[in-house]
Amino acid sequence: GFDVWSQRITMPTGAGVFVWNPSNPQVHHFPPIPVLRLDFSRYSGVTDATEANRLLLRYLNQQAAKEGIEPVESFPEFISALASHPHNESKRVVLLIDEYDALLTANLGPERRDVFEDLRKGFVKHFFTQLKSVDEEILFCFVTGISAFGQTSIWSSGTQFTDYSLDERLGAMCGFTHEEARAIMELARIVPEDCFEEFWRVLAARYDGYRFNYNGDPVSVFNPFLVRRVVETATFVDGWAATASESVLKYIKGKTL
């Protein structure tokens, strides 16, 4: 939902940028800014673009009411209202969009082509077209999804985006590296110390297959959800289907990849 980020940031020389920590006196003022998170997976069961747009607008107006903003009739109107909010010193908005493709991946396959096209054109493409119209009021936008629909016309409406999906500089961003996962498992003490190396060998063989770059030597990372489940249950778990879109799995099942 809508939140006002009123943290501060510190910029130690040569150490990059860090979120403000109360114990660190070197802080610089960062004005409060609205952060809007939209999770499109909440609409994955919708099969009509008109209904999806209605549900999104209803959600936006629910957030508007919490902040004393008058009801809006469109997504750009809501963004403009946030940008001009009296508590928004920066006069811009941060937008986080999670699973932008949820409605599309839920309707894959030739038998659902008409539904897919309706949602693609009438909701997803329409949304990004609207987003582009308020680009000057967006300070930062981050979009996640499990599918690349870059060859469709969706992204012709979002040409302001940079695709970092397979950027080798960010290859380890969406998972735990071997060093991180091993440190977690050592702290969890799931098995006796003399059995750890065998436990680690099996764990790495089962869960480190995620790769988000293909140039040079790809970095293998562990699925964070599965690492957490192993720690919680103290046993190996089968969870890939629980971390991906079920419809995607159904679609690729039996196909030659």
Coordinates of C-alpha atoms in Angstrom, one line a residue:
G1 CA 0.0 0.0 0.0
F2 CA 0.9 3.6 0.3
D3 CA 3.5 4.6 2.9
V4 CA 5.6 7.7 3.5
W5 CA 9.3 6.9 3.7
S6 CA 10.8 9.3 6.1
Q7 CA 14.2 7.6 6.7
R8 CA 17.5 9.3 6.3
I9 CA 20.5 8.0 4.3
T10 CA 24.2 8.1 5.1
M11 CA 27.0 8.3 2.6
P12 CA 30.3 7.3 4.1
T13 CA 33.2 8.1 1.8
G14 CA 34.0 5.3 -0.5
A15 CA 31.4 3.0 1.0
G16 CA 28.4 3.6 -1.1
V17 CA 24.9 4.6 0.1
F18 CA 23.3 3.0 3.1
V19 CA 19.9 3.3 4.8
W20 CA 20.1 5.4 7.8
N21 CA 21.1 3.7 11.1
P22 CA 20.5 5.5 14.4
S23 CA 23.9 4.6 15.6
N24 CA 25.6 6.3 12.7
P25 CA 25.8 10.1 13.2
Q26 CA 26.7 10.8 9.5
V27 CA 23.3 11.4 8.1
H28 CA 21.9 13.5 5.3
H29 CA 18.3 14.6 5.1
F30 CA 16.2 12.6 2.7
P31 CA 12.7 14.2 2.4
P32 CA 9.6 12.0 3.0
I33 CA 8.4 10.4 -0.2
P34 CA 5.4 8.2 -1.0
V35 CA 6.2 4.6 -1.8
L36 CA 3.4 2.8 -3.6
R37 CA 3.6 -1.0 -4.0
L38 CA 1.3 -2.8 -6.4
D39 CA 1.1 -6.6 -6.4
F40 CA -0.5 -7.8 -9.6
S41 CA -0.6 -11.4 -8.4
R42 CA -3.6 -10.4 -6.3
Y43 CA -5.5 -10.2 -9.7
S44 CA -4.2 -13.5 -11.2
G45 CA -7.6 -15.1 -11.1
V46 CA -9.1 -12.3 -13.1
T47 CA -9.9 -13.1 -16.8
D48 CA -11.3 -9.8 -18.0
A49 CA -9.3 -6.6 -18.5
T50 CA -12.2 -4.4 -17.5
E51 CA -12.6 -6.2 -14.2
A52 CA -8.8 -6.0 -13.6
N53 CA -8.8 -2.3 -14.2
R54 CA -11.8 -1.9 -11.9
L55 CA -10.1 -3.8 -9.1
L56 CA -6.9 -1.8 -9.4
L57 CA -8.8 1.5 -9.3
R58 CA -10.7 0.3 -6.2
Y59 CA -7.4 -0.5 -4.5
L60 CA -6.0 2.8 -5.4
N61 CA -9.0 4.6 -3.9
Q62 CA -8.7 2.6 -0.8
Q63 CA -5.2 3.8 -0.4
A64 CA -6.3 7.3 -1.3
A65 CA -8.9 7.3 1.5
K66 CA -6.3 6.4 4.1
E67 CA -4.2 9.4 3.2
G68 CA -7.1 11.9 2.9
I69 CA -6.9 12.0 -0.9
E70 CA -10.1 12.6 -2.9
P71 CA -11.3 9.6 -5.0
V72 CA -9.6 9.3 -8.4
E73 CA -10.7 8.0 -11.7
S74 CA -7.4 6.7 -13.1
F75 CA -3.9 5.5 -12.1
P76 CA -2.2 8.7 -13.4
E77 CA -4.6 10.8 -11.4
F78 CA -3.6 8.9 -8.3
I79 CA 0.1 9.3 -9.0
S80 CA -0.4 13.0 -9.5
A81 CA -2.3 13.2 -6.2
L82 CA 0.6 11.5 -4.4
A83 CA 3.1 13.7 -6.0
S84 CA 1.3 16.8 -4.9
H85 CA 0.5 15.5 -1.4
P86 CA 1.3 18.1 1.2
H87 CA 3.5 15.7 3.1
N88 CA 5.5 14.8 0.0
E89 CA 8.5 17.2 0.1
S90 CA 10.1 15.6 -3.0
K91 CA 6.9 16.0 -5.1
R92 CA 7.6 12.7 -6.7
V93 CA 6.7 9.0 -6.1
V94 CA 8.5 5.7 -5.7
L95 CA 6.6 2.8 -7.4
L96 CA 7.2 -0.9 -6.8
I97 CA 5.3 -3.3 -9.1
D98 CA 5.5 -6.9 -8.1
E99 CA 4.7 -9.8 -10.5
Y100 CA 3.6 -7.5 -13.4
D101 CA 3.0 -10.6 -15.5
A102 CA 0.8 -12.5 -13.1
L103 CA -2.4 -12.2 -15.1
L104 CA -0.6 -13.2 -18.3
T105 CA 1.2 -16.2 -17.0
A106 CA -2.1 -17.4 -15.4
N107 CA -3.6 -17.5 -18.9
L108 CA -1.0 -19.2 -21.1
G109 CA -1.9 -21.8 -23.8
P110 CA -3.8 -21.7 -27.1
E111 CA -7.1 -22.3 -25.4
R112 CA -6.8 -19.1 -23.4
R113 CA -5.3 -16.9 -26.2
D114 CA -8.3 -14.6 -26.3
V115 CA -8.2 -14.0 -22.5
F116 CA -4.4 -13.5 -22.7
E117 CA -4.7 -10.9 -25.4
D118 CA -7.5 -9.1 -23.7
L119 CA -5.5 -8.8 -20.5
R120 CA -2.3 -8.0 -22.3
K121 CA -3.8 -5.1 -24.3
G122 CA -6.5 -3.9 -22.0
F123 CA -4.8 -4.1 -18.6
V124 CA -1.0 -4.7 -18.7
K125 CA -0.2 -2.6 -21.7
H126 CA -2.8 0.0 -20.7
F127 CA -1.2 0.3 -17.3
F128 CA 2.3 0.9 -18.6
T129 CA 1.0 3.4 -21.1
Q130 CA -0.6 5.3 -18.2
L131 CA 2.6 5.0 -16.2
K132 CA 4.6 6.5 -19.0
S133 CA 2.3 9.5 -19.0
V134 CA 3.3 10.4 -15.4
D135 CA 7.0 9.6 -15.9
E136 CA 8.1 13.0 -14.6
E137 CA 6.3 12.4 -11.3
I138 CA 8.0 9.0 -10.7
L139 CA 11.4 9.2 -8.9
F140 CA 12.1 5.5 -9.1
C141 CA 10.1 2.4 -10.4
F142 CA 11.1 -1.2 -9.9
V143 CA 9.2 -4.0 -11.7
T144 CA 9.5 -7.7 -11.0
G145 CA 8.0 -10.7 -12.8
I146 CA 8.9 -14.3 -13.8
S147 CA 8.4 -13.9 -17.6
A148 CA 10.0 -11.8 -20.3
F149 CA 7.3 -10.5 -22.6
G150 CA 9.8 -8.1 -24.2
Q151 CA 8.9 -9.3 -27.7
T152 CA 5.3 -8.2 -27.2
S153 CA 4.0 -4.6 -27.5
I154 CA 3.8 -4.3 -23.7
W155 CA 7.2 -2.7 -23.4
S156 CA 6.7 -0.4 -26.3
S157 CA 4.6 1.5 -23.7
G158 CA 7.4 1.3 -21.1
T159 CA 10.5 2.4 -23.0
Q160 CA 11.8 4.3 -20.0
F161 CA 12.7 1.0 -18.3
T162 CA 16.0 -0.8 -18.2
D163 CA 15.9 -4.6 -18.1
Y164 CA 18.4 -5.9 -15.5
S165 CA 17.1 -9.5 -15.5
L166 CA 20.3 -11.0 -16.9
D167 CA 22.7 -8.2 -15.9
E168 CA 25.8 -10.0 -14.6
R169 CA 26.5 -7.2 -12.1
L170 CA 23.2 -8.2 -10.4
G171 CA 23.5 -12.0 -10.8
A172 CA 23.5 -12.7 -7.1
M173 CA 20.8 -10.1 -6.1
C174 CA 17.8 -12.5 -6.2
G175 CA 19.2 -15.4 -4.2
F176 CA 21.7 -16.5 -1.6
T177 CA 25.3 -17.1 -2.8
H178 CA 27.1 -20.2 -1.7
E179 CA 28.9 -18.3 1.0
E180 CA 25.6 -16.7 2.3
A181 CA 23.7 -20.0 2.2
R182 CA 26.5 -21.9 3.9
A183 CA 26.7 -19.3 6.7
I184 CA 22.9 -19.6 7.3
M185 CA 23.0 -23.4 7.5
E186 CA 26.0 -23.4 9.8
L187 CA 24.1 -21.0 12.2
A188 CA 20.9 -23.1 11.9
R189 CA 22.8 -26.3 13.1
I190 CA 20.3 -28.6 11.4
V191 CA 22.7 -31.6 11.4
P192 CA 25.6 -32.6 13.7
E193 CA 28.9 -30.9 12.8
D194 CA 30.5 -34.1 11.6
C195 CA 27.6 -34.6 9.1
F196 CA 27.6 -31.0 7.8
E197 CA 29.7 -31.4 4.7
E198 CA 27.5 -34.2 3.4
F199 CA 24.4 -32.2 4.2
W200 CA 25.9 -29.2 2.4
R201 CA 26.7 -31.3 -0.7
V202 CA 23.1 -32.5 -1.0
L203 CA 21.7 -29.0 -0.3
A204 CA 23.9 -27.4 -3.0
A205 CA 23.0 -30.1 -5.5
R206 CA 19.3 -29.5 -5.0
Y207 CA 18.9 -25.8 -4.5
D208 CA 21.7 -23.8 -6.1
G209 CA 20.5 -24.0 -9.7
Y210 CA 19.3 -20.4 -10.1
R211 CA 21.3 -18.3 -12.6
F212 CA 20.5 -14.8 -13.6
N213 CA 23.3 -14.1 -16.0
Y214 CA 24.9 -16.1 -18.8
N215 CA 28.1 -14.2 -19.7
G216 CA 31.4 -15.5 -18.4
D217 CA 31.0 -17.8 -15.4
P218 CA 27.3 -17.6 -14.3
V219 CA 26.8 -17.1 -10.5
S220 CA 24.7 -19.9 -9.0
V221 CA 22.4 -18.8 -6.2
F222 CA 20.0 -20.5 -3.8
N223 CA 16.3 -19.9 -3.8
P224 CA 15.7 -17.8 -0.6
F225 CA 12.3 -19.3 -0.1
L226 CA 13.6 -22.9 -0.1
V227 CA 16.6 -22.0 2.1
R228 CA 14.1 -20.6 4.6
R229 CA 11.9 -23.7 4.4
V230 CA 14.9 -26.0 5.0
V231 CA 15.8 -24.0 8.1
E232 CA 12.2 -24.0 9.4
T233 CA 11.6 -27.7 8.8
A234 CA 15.1 -28.9 9.4
T235 CA 14.7 -31.2 6.4
F236 CA 15.0 -31.1 2.6
V237 CA 11.8 -29.8 0.9
D238 CA 10.5 -30.0 -2.7
G239 CA 9.2 -26.5 -3.3
W240 CA 9.9 -25.2 -6.8
A241 CA 6.3 -25.4 -7.8
A242 CA 5.4 -23.4 -4.7
T243 CA 7.7 -20.6 -5.8
A244 CA 6.5 -20.2 -9.3
S245 CA 3.3 -19.7 -11.2
E246 CA 1.4 -22.9 -11.4
S247 CA 0.1 -22.1 -14.8
V248 CA 3.6 -21.7 -16.2
L249 CA 4.5 -25.2 -14.9
K250 CA 1.4 -26.6 -16.6
Y251 CA 2.3 -24.8 -19.8
I252 CA 5.8 -26.1 -20.1
K253 CA 5.1 -29.6 -18.9
G254 CA 5.7 -32.0 -21.7
K255 CA 7.2 -29.4 -24.0
T256 CA 10.7 -29.5 -25.4
L257 CA 12.8 -26.7 -24.0

